[in-house]
PDB file of C-alpha atoms in Angstrom:
ATOM      1  CA  UNK A 173      99.347 -94.249 -64.708  1.00 53.00           C
ATOM      2  CA  UNK A 174     100.432 -96.767 -62.338  1.00 80.00           C
ATOM      3  CA  UNK A 175      97.374 -97.028 -60.533  1.00 95.00           C
ATOM      4  CA  UNK A 176      94.761-100.048 -60.397  1.00 97.00           C
ATOM      5  CA  UNK A 177      92.607 -99.726 -63.861  1.00 97.00           C
ATOM      6  CA  UNK A 178      89.083-101.255 -64.235  1.00 98.00           C
ATOM      7  CA  UNK A 179      87.399-102.027 -67.447  1.00 98.00           C
ATOM      8  CA  UNK A 180      84.247-100.967 -68.421  1.00 98.00           C
ATOM      9  CA  UNK A 181      83.565 -97.936 -66.295  1.00 97.00           C
ATOM     10  CA  UNK A 182      79.984 -98.514 -67.024  1.00 98.00           C
ATOM     11  CA  UNK A 183      78.035-101.328 -68.016  1.00 98.00           C
ATOM     12  CA  UNK A 184      74.185-101.433 -68.671  1.00 98.00           C
ATOM     13  CA  UNK A 185      72.788-105.029 -69.158  1.00 98.00           C
ATOM     14  CA  UNK A 186      69.465-106.398 -69.231  1.00 98.00           C
ATOM     15  CA  UNK A 187      68.289-108.927 -66.160  1.00 98.00           C
ATOM     16  CA  UNK A 188      69.494-112.528 -67.480  1.00 98.00           C
ATOM     17  CA  UNK A 189      72.651-111.720 -69.335  1.00 98.00           C
ATOM     18  CA  UNK A 190      76.267-112.325 -68.431  1.00 98.00           C
ATOM     19  CA  UNK A 191      78.837-109.443 -67.668  1.00 98.00           C
ATOM     20  CA  UNK A 192      82.338-109.575 -67.263  1.00 98.00           C
ATOM     21  CA  UNK A 193      84.819-106.764 -65.680  1.00 98.00           C
ATOM     22  CA  UNK A 194      88.476-106.601 -66.023  1.00 98.00           C
ATOM     23  CA  UNK A 195      90.932-105.613 -63.033  1.00 98.00           C
ATOM     24  CA  UNK A 196      94.435-104.324 -63.607  1.00 97.00           C
ATOM     25  CA  UNK A 197      96.176-104.152 -60.182  1.00 97.00           C
ATOM     26  CA  UNK A 198      99.452-101.971 -59.560  1.00 96.00           C
ATOM     27  CA  UNK A 199     102.132-103.862 -61.609  1.00 92.00           C
ATOM     28  CA  UNK A 200     104.031-104.923 -58.491  1.00 89.00           C
ATOM     29  CA  UNK A 201     101.234-106.244 -56.296  1.00 94.00           C
ATOM     30  CA  UNK A 202     100.459-109.971 -56.140  1.00 94.00           C
ATOM     31  CA  UNK A 203      97.327-109.026 -54.003  1.00 96.00           C
ATOM     32  CA  UNK A 204      94.213-108.561 -55.634  1.00 97.00           C
ATOM     33  CA  UNK A 205      90.553-107.646 -54.015  1.00 98.00           C
ATOM     34  CA  UNK A 206      87.103-107.148 -55.265  1.00 98.00           C
ATOM     35  CA  UNK A 207      84.539-105.310 -53.358  1.00 98.00           C
ATOM     36  CA  UNK A 208      80.977-104.552 -53.974  1.00 98.00           C
ATOM     37  CA  UNK A 209      79.780-101.045 -53.243  1.00 98.00           C
ATOM     38  CA  UNK A 210      75.741-100.068 -53.514  1.00 97.00           C
ATOM     39  CA  UNK A 211      74.342 -96.513 -52.805  1.00 94.00           C
ATOM     40  CA  UNK A 212      75.081 -95.015 -49.490  1.00 93.00           C
ATOM     41  CA  UNK A 213      77.003 -98.088 -48.075  1.00 95.00           C
ATOM     42  CA  UNK A 214      80.786 -98.532 -47.811  1.00 97.00           C
ATOM     43  CA  UNK A 215      82.574-100.997 -50.111  1.00 98.00           C
ATOM     44  CA  UNK A 216      81.851-104.902 -48.786  1.00 97.00           C
ATOM     45  CA  UNK A 217      84.358-107.643 -49.176  1.00 97.00           C
ATOM     46  CA  UNK A 218      83.602-110.271 -52.303  1.00 97.00           C
ATOM     47  CA  UNK A 219      86.943-112.437 -52.912  1.00 97.00           C
ATOM     48  CA  UNK A 220      90.821-112.378 -52.890  1.00 96.00           C
ATOM     49  CA  UNK A 221      93.720-113.505 -54.798  1.00 97.00           C
ATOM     50  CA  UNK A 222      97.072-114.025 -53.955  1.00 96.00           C
ATOM     51  CA  UNK A 223      98.953-114.588 -57.245  1.00 95.00           C
ATOM     52  CA  UNK A 224      96.843-116.610 -59.125  1.00 95.00           C
ATOM     53  CA  UNK A 225      95.183-118.561 -56.201  1.00 95.00           C
ATOM     54  CA  UNK A 226      91.947-117.474 -55.119  1.00 96.00           C
ATOM     55  CA  UNK A 227      92.189-117.705 -51.045  1.00 96.00           C
ATOM     56  CA  UNK A 228      89.186-116.057 -49.784  1.00 95.00           C
ATOM     57  CA  UNK A 229      85.400-115.879 -50.801  1.00 95.00           C
ATOM     58  CA  UNK A 230      82.606-114.016 -49.187  1.00 94.00           C
ATOM     59  CA  UNK A 231      79.301-115.425 -48.619  1.00 91.00           C
ATOM     60  CA  UNK A 232      78.020-112.379 -50.968  1.00 88.00           C
ATOM     61  CA  UNK A 233      79.900-114.275 -53.750  1.00 90.00           C
ATOM     62  CA  UNK A 234      76.874-116.299 -55.090  1.00 91.00           C
ATOM     63  CA  UNK A 235      77.059-119.140 -57.530  1.00 94.00           C
ATOM     64  CA  UNK A 236      76.276-116.977 -60.076  1.00 97.00           C
ATOM     65  CA  UNK A 237      79.514-115.069 -59.384  1.00 97.00           C
ATOM     66  CA  UNK A 238      83.183-116.142 -60.521  1.00 97.00           C
ATOM     67  CA  UNK A 239      86.173-114.752 -60.479  1.00 97.00           C
ATOM     68  CA  UNK A 240      89.577-115.562 -62.072  1.00 97.00           C
ATOM     69  CA  UNK A 241      93.138-114.429 -62.275  1.00 97.00           C
ATOM     70  CA  UNK A 242      94.873-116.847 -64.646  1.00 92.00           C
ATOM     71  CA  UNK A 243      98.382-115.617 -64.517  1.00 87.00           C
ATOM     72  CA  UNK A 244      98.515-113.445 -61.394  1.00 86.00           C
ATOM     73  CA  UNK A 245      98.153-110.597 -63.228  1.00 91.00           C
ATOM     74  CA  UNK A 246      94.744-109.035 -64.285  1.00 97.00           C
ATOM     75  CA  UNK A 247      91.744-110.437 -62.867  1.00 98.00           C
ATOM     76  CA  UNK A 248      88.071-110.978 -64.367  1.00 98.00           C
ATOM     77  CA  UNK A 249      84.677-110.853 -62.295  1.00 98.00           C
ATOM     78  CA  UNK A 250      81.810-112.555 -64.049  1.00 98.00           C
ATOM     79  CA  UNK A 251      78.465-112.125 -63.128  1.00 98.00           C
ATOM     80  CA  UNK A 252      75.593-114.787 -64.792  1.00 98.00           C
ATOM     81  CA  UNK A 253      72.217-114.495 -65.318  1.00 98.00           C
ATOM     82  CA  UNK A 254      72.362-110.815 -63.591  1.00 98.00           C
ATOM     83  CA  UNK A 255      69.677-109.936 -61.773  1.00 97.00           C
ATOM     84  CA  UNK A 256      68.493-106.095 -60.580  1.00 97.00           C
ATOM     85  CA  UNK A 257      70.169-106.712 -57.255  1.00 96.00           C
ATOM     86  CA  UNK A 258      73.380-107.122 -58.677  1.00 97.00           C
ATOM     87  CA  UNK A 259      73.405-103.178 -59.601  1.00 98.00           C
ATOM     88  CA  UNK A 260      76.244-101.800 -57.776  1.00 98.00           C
ATOM     89  CA  UNK A 261      79.612-100.464 -58.457  1.00 98.00           C
ATOM     90  CA  UNK A 262      82.571-103.298 -58.528  1.00 98.00           C
ATOM     91  CA  UNK A 263      85.639-102.274 -56.872  1.00 98.00           C
ATOM     92  CA  UNK A 264      89.241-103.382 -57.440  1.00 98.00           C
ATOM     93  CA  UNK A 265      91.899-103.191 -54.923  1.00 98.00           C
ATOM     94  CA  UNK A 266      95.622-104.283 -54.951  1.00 97.00           C
ATOM     95  CA  UNK A 267      98.406-104.459 -52.214  1.00 96.00           C
ATOM     96  CA  UNK A 268     101.773-105.752 -51.988  1.00 92.00           C
ATOM     97  CA  UNK A 269     103.326-108.440 -49.796  1.00 85.00           C
ATOM     98  CA  UNK A 270     105.141-106.228 -47.380  1.00 83.00           C
ATOM     99  CA  UNK A 271     102.802-103.214 -47.452  1.00 81.00           C
ATOM    100  CA  UNK A 272      99.139-104.051 -47.086  1.00 84.00           C
ATOM    101  CA  UNK A 273      97.517-100.857 -47.939  1.00 93.00           C
ATOM    102  CA  UNK A 274      94.850-101.594 -50.225  1.00 97.00           C
ATOM    103  CA  UNK A 275      94.555 -99.050 -53.692  1.00 97.00           C
ATOM    104  CA  UNK A 276      91.540 -99.057 -55.217  1.00 98.00           C
ATOM    105  CA  UNK A 277      90.581 -98.727 -58.846  1.00 98.00           C
ATOM    106  CA  UNK A 278      87.979 -96.172 -60.401  1.00 97.00           C
ATOM    107  CA  UNK A 279      85.314 -99.059 -60.206  1.00 98.00           C
ATOM    108  CA  UNK A 280      82.841-100.670 -62.727  1.00 98.00           C
ATOM    109  CA  UNK A 281      79.518 -99.495 -62.416  1.00 98.00           C
ATOM    110  CA  UNK A 282      76.701-102.080 -63.342  1.00 98.00           C
ATOM    111  CA  UNK A 283      73.250-101.216 -63.742  1.00 98.00           C
ATOM    112  CA  UNK A 284      70.716-104.196 -64.682  1.00 98.00           C
ATOM    113  CA  UNK A 285      67.481-103.002 -66.241  1.00 97.00           C
TER     114      UNK A 285
ATOM    115  CA  UNK B 230      74.884-103.988 -34.207  1.00 68.00           C
ATOM    116  CA  UNK B 231      77.079-103.661 -37.090  1.00 78.00           C
ATOM    117  CA  UNK B 232      80.606-104.214 -36.756  1.00 91.00           C
ATOM    118  CA  UNK B 233      81.440-100.495 -37.922  1.00 96.00           C
ATOM    119  CA  UNK B 234      79.482 -97.432 -37.089  1.00 96.00           C
ATOM    120  CA  UNK B 235      79.948 -93.899 -39.145  1.00 96.00           C
ATOM    121  CA  UNK B 236      77.322 -91.457 -38.980  1.00 90.00           C
ATOM    122  CA  UNK B 237      76.547 -90.856 -42.658  1.00 88.00           C
ATOM    123  CA  UNK B 238      75.939 -87.227 -42.093  1.00 89.00           C
ATOM    124  CA  UNK B 239      75.767 -84.810 -44.313  1.00 94.00           C
ATOM    125  CA  UNK B 240      78.200 -82.652 -42.653  1.00 96.00           C
ATOM    126  CA  UNK B 241      78.440 -79.151 -43.909  1.00 97.00           C
ATOM    127  CA  UNK B 242      81.261 -76.517 -43.098  1.00 97.00           C
ATOM    128  CA  UNK B 243      82.882 -73.147 -43.975  1.00 98.00           C
ATOM    129  CA  UNK B 244      85.885 -72.918 -45.820  1.00 98.00           C
ATOM    130  CA  UNK B 245      88.553 -72.732 -43.176  1.00 98.00           C
ATOM    131  CA  UNK B 246      87.204 -75.203 -40.540  1.00 98.00           C
ATOM    132  CA  UNK B 247      88.203 -77.815 -38.967  1.00 98.00           C
ATOM    133  CA  UNK B 248      86.628 -81.019 -39.474  1.00 98.00           C
ATOM    134  CA  UNK B 249      86.024 -84.184 -37.260  1.00 97.00           C
ATOM    135  CA  UNK B 250      84.635 -87.294 -38.463  1.00 98.00           C
ATOM    136  CA  UNK B 251      84.573 -90.485 -36.284  1.00 97.00           C
ATOM    137  CA  UNK B 252      83.783 -94.496 -36.185  1.00 97.00           C
ATOM    138  CA  UNK B 253      83.148 -96.542 -33.624  1.00 97.00           C
ATOM    139  CA  UNK B 254      83.565-100.528 -33.882  1.00 96.00           C
ATOM    140  CA  UNK B 255      82.808-103.581 -32.013  1.00 95.00           C
ATOM    141  CA  UNK B 256      85.353-105.919 -32.882  1.00 93.00           C
ATOM    142  CA  UNK B 257      88.679-105.821 -30.494  1.00 92.00           C
ATOM    143  CA  UNK B 258      90.505-108.037 -33.422  1.00 92.00           C
ATOM    144  CA  UNK B 259      90.802-105.152 -35.651  1.00 93.00           C
ATOM    145  CA  UNK B 260      94.610-103.774 -36.034  1.00 91.00           C
ATOM    146  CA  UNK B 261      94.556-102.039 -38.836  1.00 94.00           C
ATOM    147  CA  UNK B 262      92.609 -98.502 -39.594  1.00 96.00           C
ATOM    148  CA  UNK B 263      92.128 -96.719 -42.640  1.00 97.00           C
ATOM    149  CA  UNK B 264      90.418 -93.335 -44.007  1.00 98.00           C
ATOM    150  CA  UNK B 265      89.527 -93.486 -47.418  1.00 98.00           C
ATOM    151  CA  UNK B 266      88.127 -90.344 -49.524  1.00 98.00           C
ATOM    152  CA  UNK B 267      85.766 -90.724 -52.274  1.00 98.00           C
ATOM    153  CA  UNK B 268      84.347 -88.598 -54.630  1.00 96.00           C
ATOM    154  CA  UNK B 269      81.013 -89.282 -56.070  1.00 93.00           C
ATOM    155  CA  UNK B 270      80.954 -92.280 -59.161  1.00 90.00           C
ATOM    156  CA  UNK B 271      84.654 -92.643 -58.432  1.00 94.00           C
ATOM    157  CA  UNK B 272      86.822 -95.245 -56.484  1.00 96.00           C
ATOM    158  CA  UNK B 273      88.005 -94.632 -52.796  1.00 98.00           C
ATOM    159  CA  UNK B 274      91.254 -92.984 -52.384  1.00 97.00           C
ATOM    160  CA  UNK B 275      93.231 -94.077 -49.339  1.00 97.00           C
ATOM    161  CA  UNK B 276      93.726 -91.000 -47.141  1.00 97.00           C
ATOM    162  CA  UNK B 277      95.393 -92.579 -44.196  1.00 96.00           C
ATOM    163  CA  UNK B 278      96.837 -95.802 -42.775  1.00 94.00           C
ATOM    164  CA  UNK B 279      97.328 -96.484 -38.769  1.00 92.00           C
ATOM    165  CA  UNK B 280      98.334 -99.407 -37.106  1.00 87.00           C
ATOM    166  CA  UNK B 281      97.099 -99.880 -33.132  1.00 79.00           C
ATOM    167  CA  UNK B 282      96.426 -96.793 -31.152  1.00 85.00           C
ATOM    168  CA  UNK B 283      98.094 -93.629 -31.397  1.00 88.00           C
ATOM    169  CA  UNK B 284      98.074 -90.247 -33.977  1.00 92.00           C
ATOM    170  CA  UNK B 285      99.014 -90.236 -37.542  1.00 94.00           C
ATOM    171  CA  UNK B 286      99.679 -86.750 -39.314  1.00 96.00           C
ATOM    172  CA  UNK B 287     100.065 -86.287 -42.845  1.00 96.00           C
ATOM    173  CA  UNK B 288      99.880 -82.712 -43.957  1.00 97.00           C
ATOM    174  CA  UNK B 289      96.433 -80.975 -43.094  1.00 98.00           C
ATOM    175  CA  UNK B 290      95.134 -84.746 -41.957  1.00 98.00           C
ATOM    176  CA  UNK B 291      95.489 -86.514 -38.502  1.00 97.00           C
ATOM    177  CA  UNK B 292      94.276 -90.101 -37.750  1.00 97.00           C
ATOM    178  CA  UNK B 293      93.724 -91.162 -34.265  1.00 97.00           C
ATOM    179  CA  UNK B 294      92.955 -94.196 -33.057  1.00 96.00           C
ATOM    180  CA  UNK B 295      91.790 -95.181 -29.627  1.00 95.00           C
ATOM    181  CA  UNK B 296      91.540 -98.847 -29.314  1.00 93.00           C
ATOM    182  CA  UNK B 297      90.295 -99.086 -25.560  1.00 93.00           C
ATOM    183  CA  UNK B 298      87.250 -97.042 -26.750  1.00 94.00           C
ATOM    184  CA  UNK B 299      87.066 -98.451 -29.957  1.00 95.00           C
ATOM    185  CA  UNK B 300      86.801 -94.986 -31.546  1.00 95.00           C
ATOM    186  CA  UNK B 301      88.866 -93.551 -34.654  1.00 97.00           C
ATOM    187  CA  UNK B 302      89.129 -90.243 -35.997  1.00 97.00           C
ATOM    188  CA  UNK B 303      89.975 -88.121 -38.745  1.00 98.00           C
ATOM    189  CA  UNK B 304      90.738 -84.642 -38.347  1.00 98.00           C
ATOM    190  CA  UNK B 305      90.948 -82.286 -41.337  1.00 98.00           C
ATOM    191  CA  UNK B 306      92.297 -78.785 -40.540  1.00 98.00           C
ATOM    192  CA  UNK B 307      91.897 -75.660 -43.017  1.00 98.00           C
ATOM    193  CA  UNK B 308      89.287 -77.550 -44.918  1.00 98.00           C
ATOM    194  CA  UNK B 309      88.897 -76.720 -48.371  1.00 98.00           C
ATOM    195  CA  UNK B 310      86.003 -76.823 -50.927  1.00 97.00           C
ATOM    196  CA  UNK B 311      88.109 -79.973 -52.652  1.00 97.00           C
ATOM    197  CA  UNK B 312      87.859 -81.713 -49.776  1.00 98.00           C
ATOM    198  CA  UNK B 313      84.206 -82.215 -50.296  1.00 98.00           C
ATOM    199  CA  UNK B 314      83.777 -85.580 -50.495  1.00 98.00           C
ATOM    200  CA  UNK B 315      82.353 -88.887 -48.678  1.00 98.00           C
ATOM    201  CA  UNK B 316      85.008 -90.508 -46.245  1.00 98.00           C
ATOM    202  CA  UNK B 317      85.013 -93.887 -45.343  1.00 98.00           C
ATOM    203  CA  UNK B 318      86.528 -95.508 -42.448  1.00 98.00           C
ATOM    204  CA  UNK B 319      87.561 -99.206 -42.981  1.00 97.00           C
ATOM    205  CA  UNK B 320      89.280-101.665 -40.405  1.00 96.00           C
ATOM    206  CA  UNK B 321      91.222-105.011 -40.887  1.00 93.00           C
ATOM    207  CA  UNK B 322      91.662-107.714 -38.733  1.00 88.00           C
ATOM    208  CA  UNK B 323      92.389-110.359 -41.848  1.00 89.00           C
ATOM    209  CA  UNK B 324      92.249-110.078 -45.352  1.00 92.00           C
ATOM    210  CA  UNK B 325      88.738-107.851 -45.916  1.00 95.00           C
ATOM    211  CA  UNK B 326      88.699-104.176 -45.392  1.00 96.00           C
ATOM    212  CA  UNK B 327      85.424-103.975 -43.149  1.00 97.00           C
ATOM    213  CA  UNK B 328      84.064-100.218 -43.906  1.00 97.00           C
ATOM    214  CA  UNK B 329      81.645 -97.857 -42.583  1.00 97.00           C
ATOM    215  CA  UNK B 330      79.243 -96.289 -44.421  1.00 96.00           C
ATOM    216  CA  UNK B 331      80.748 -93.273 -45.212  1.00 97.00           C
ATOM    217  CA  UNK B 332      80.196 -89.570 -43.943  1.00 97.00           C
ATOM    218  CA  UNK B 333      79.420 -87.084 -46.604  1.00 97.00           C
ATOM    219  CA  UNK B 334      81.266 -83.842 -46.318  1.00 97.00           C
ATOM    220  CA  UNK B 335      80.410 -80.318 -47.739  1.00 98.00           C
ATOM    221  CA  UNK B 336      82.778 -77.453 -47.664  1.00 98.00           C
ATOM    222  CA  UNK B 337      81.477 -74.112 -48.870  1.00 97.00           C
ATOM    223  CA  UNK B 338      83.664 -71.402 -49.892  1.00 93.00           C
TER     224      UNK B 338
END
């Protein structure tokens, strides 16, 4: 399978705990995006990487959120001190420099209890 | 007013019907327009990607963009039960995609 992959697919955590998600983009894509989707809503943009550089961050990305893409390949999204409002589907997408279509992974569903 | 408006439905049609899904938008800077299909608890799957105004056809799917009216449509011909999903319109001026809320479609056999 050469699509975008995400791990884990589902995470249940207690309020106040830290969680980390991983995204592996399509191999030839050097642009990587994180989105968040809550029930009944479309995905909302969080942040964007071109290679290893984080070039854009949404105001939705509070100080408790941090994203990295250390070698320009996979990316991680960490949420510190989780809150119940963080419960959502976290989606990763990737695209190339030539064709800007964004292809999404299966998502990580986070439940904060 | 949200940047992208999409009727959430639900929309129920019989198998074989022609389905019309629509979005309106307010930001005239949008130049790229997309339709994604999302099955329950899955990631969005890109169906159609168009640039500026006009029509694009791919199999049973036709996407239309009318920039003068700030209106985009997706038509599905000969709808199948497997088309039952949420359809999300998305638009792009810069890096981020701006999505509608999605329309839930149910096709009954």
